[in-house]
Amino acid sequence: MQQVPLDTFSIKLSRLFTAYFILILLSSLKLSAGGGGSGYSRFGVGDIRYFPNERSAAMGGASIALLGTQSISTLNPAAWTQLHRMRFSIGAAYEGYTMNDGSGSSFLSDARFNGVSVAIPISTEDGVILSTGLTPYSTVNFNSGRTGNEPNYTYDLKQIGEGGLSNAHLGFSAAFDGTWHFGVKFNYLFGTLKHITEQNFTSPELTDAEVRRNTRMNGASATFGAIFSGVGELFNLPESHMLTIGTVFTTETRLTTLQENFYKYSVVNLIIGRDTIHVTEGTSSLPLAAGIGVSYTLKERFVLSGDLYYQNWKKFTLLGTHPPEYRDSYRISLGGEFLPRKEVAAAFLEKTAYRFGVFYYASKLRIAGTGINEIGITGGLGLPMFGETRFNIGVEYSIRGTMKYEKDNILRVVFTLNSGELWFVRPPEE
Amino acid sequence: MKRLRECLQLYFFFMIASIALFSGCSDDASTVGSALFPNNVHVDSLFLYADSSATYRTAIAGNSENLVVGLYQNTVGLYQDTTEARLLLQFSIPFGIADTNILSAEVKLIRRYWFKDPSGILAFNIHKIKRAWSEFAVTFDSTNNAFYEPEMYGTFSQSVSPDDTLIVAQLNTALVRNWVRTRESNNGIILVPTEASTVIYGFTSSPFLPELFLRHVVPDSTRRIDTTIVPILQDAFVAYAPPHDSSPQLIYVQAGVADRGILHFDVRAIPDAASIVSAKLTFVRNSALSVQNELSIHSIDVHPITDTTQGSLRLGVSDIAKPVAGGTSSEFTANINTIVQQWVIGRPNYGVALRAFGEFSTLDRFVFYGATADSLNHRPQLRIIYSIMH
């Protein structure tokens, strides 16, 4: 394969962006325990993070039927079959919440690591790709406070949430007949959910207390995916028009759960006692999930995609108990991408991918009969760097909830570095 | 050039946007969204009377800033009691003094405390201590007749009043000459009160007090008379009072002797993992039987009892109980939330011990009503406010 040499300027610019991204990533690691987020993350296992990959993050989340040569999908393993190089992606995310409940408003923000994935082609002809990765599955991140009043004394009460579940996956894909794409991945969910309650009295003579409830969970599931990319042929569409449909199914996840409460008592910041009380051990159950999608690609430049993703949260249990606030959830995602030119010699802005999307998410929560829904718009860029490397930026703005409890205006910005190499790829035999 | 300009613009845009995004600008925790959180804090209270009380005695050596000596007896009336205190002194005889030239020896004491009455007769005899002793370990029982020689090396008997701040006792110079000749024989002196004594005085103890003044002839050609102030090496007092009436209705807390009180409360009704916000301990003094004056320290140390094995009680770090209205109030209170919290998290509950705050420097006597006092209002009480967080 003949490669066009990069000029000095492009190399320098690419290095600038690489350095910039590393700085962001380090900042996100440092800030991962930052200011806080939405109070809705206190329920169950936290806010479920819907991030199939950096491309679909800017396309409203649409990805189930989306084949691609660069992005590694963490939602549908069948989408890996077109990865003809070893791909590596790593990302960071920023989230800013402006919250309002009619009594006032508050702004909390946080930055965190957003996952790493690797895909290694085993057989590019047959679309056999091996992929592994570590991505966040859910996030518990809230910071709320109020004042308690009792006869003769007052106290400040803080509720702080940290932690979440992560997903380590390992899977592979295969393609048949060039139009059927299948994939399976095994998911290992693990992590600790931390809920901290602090009671601090204004009088220095009274005992302050802190209880830290740690819920440790781990369990496994499997995801099966399929994409049929020959729909265009069925409708006799020209070759430049590709129509695909896809589906994905994730099994129920049974999580081994251990919940412990740690108590700390202090007077004038001097710790006077600690205690640990084991609350319970048992199992929790994350429900199955399923989705269908369709995508349309024109001349490999313009893509439209749409998904419907459903999860059976009515079956969710936490230590054997189904919380009453849970209902089934579904998400409708629509998005598009425009890539003017793919040639290496093309101009920088012509090689940039432009993405947009919208989504509607009827979340898993229904509190006292009021469903918590989210609607948002997305946009982003896939900036070419050197070789097969792209620096992707996705911005999402959404509104969630109700003023009755909490209305969130959420700004999410995701930075992902996606790179590709010819490692492990054997050239076709002549 | 145009491309460079465009790219630099893009670069700086991202940098500025990142600085804005990652500047860490978050509000503090607020009440927004608090309706999403359950009221998982429950505050409750518990009122307890002491289920048992007692008095116990522990032998101590008074080696603090006061040195007490004297005898007080009350053999008439409803409340008869006796308290005796003995004073031990050991001076460091300097070199350069010739034993044959000692003209006089005086022990000078600066008064700063008295027990019971300030006016009366202070009388004591001075004896030579026969063996080595430690100011940290000597007890009243160890100062028996085998501890000191029966021969008296000085006496003191004087009517005293609050105006008498300086007490001077003459010491037989033969004793001092013996210390000069044979330094190993210097185990100090003990001041033992006589039956004539009607008061107990406390004297200042510091690195420079008490003092032994020696007038002696300087062994040179001038033969002039000089005065040498001999510094104190170690000092202590030991005290005794007969065991008190073992009535369970009363608790005796006396410094110097020393008597201590024990109170026990059954806190098992407090749920596990409760945070003890406040635990107010209240006990009431019997003023008729208590002996304090304007020089007394009106505070009681309240210690958790941490161990009862090995024949003695081990005590933890204390809280301080003070009179409610200050000074002579009969009701003492202390917030012992740290002590009760230890019981709630699983430490053994052996109760609390009451100690006089001036236990090593006074003879103040506090008598409190016990767990079986006739009046409920007099019984020791514990009011606990606790918080449960789910």
Coordinates of N, CA and C in Angstrom, one line a residue, chain B residues 35 45 83-84 109 120 171 197 245 283 294 315 384:
Chain B
A35 N -35.3 16.4 47.5 CA -36.5 15.6 47.5 C -36.2 14.2 47.0
S45 N -34.0 9.9 71.8 CA -33.3 10.2 73.1 C -33.6 9.1 74.0
T83 N -9.2 12.7 109.0 CA -8.3 12.7 107.9 C -7.0 13.1 108.4
E84 N -6.0 12.3 107.9 CA -4.6 12.6 108.3 C -3.7 12.7 107.1
L109 N 8.2 26.4 104.5 CA 7.0 25.9 103.7 C 6.1 27.1 103.4
G120 N -6.5 27.1 113.3 CA -6.4 26.1 114.3 C -5.0 25.8 114.7
L171 N 14.9 22.1 112.3 CA 15.3 20.7 112.1 C 16.6 20.5 112.9
S197 N -2.9 18.5 116.5 CA -3.2 19.2 115.2 C -4.7 19.2 115.0
D245 N -18.7 4.9 105.3 CA -19.9 4.1 105.4 C -20.2 3.5 104.0
F283 N -24.9 14.2 88.4 CA -25.0 13.6 89.7 C -24.9 14.7 90.7
E294 N -13.0 27.5 99.7 CA -12.8 28.4 98.6 C -11.6 28.1 97.8
L315 N -8.4 2.9 84.0 CA -9.3 4.0 83.5 C -8.8 4.6 82.2
I384 N -29.3 10.8 77.1 CA -28.6 10.5 75.8 C -29.5 10.9 74.6

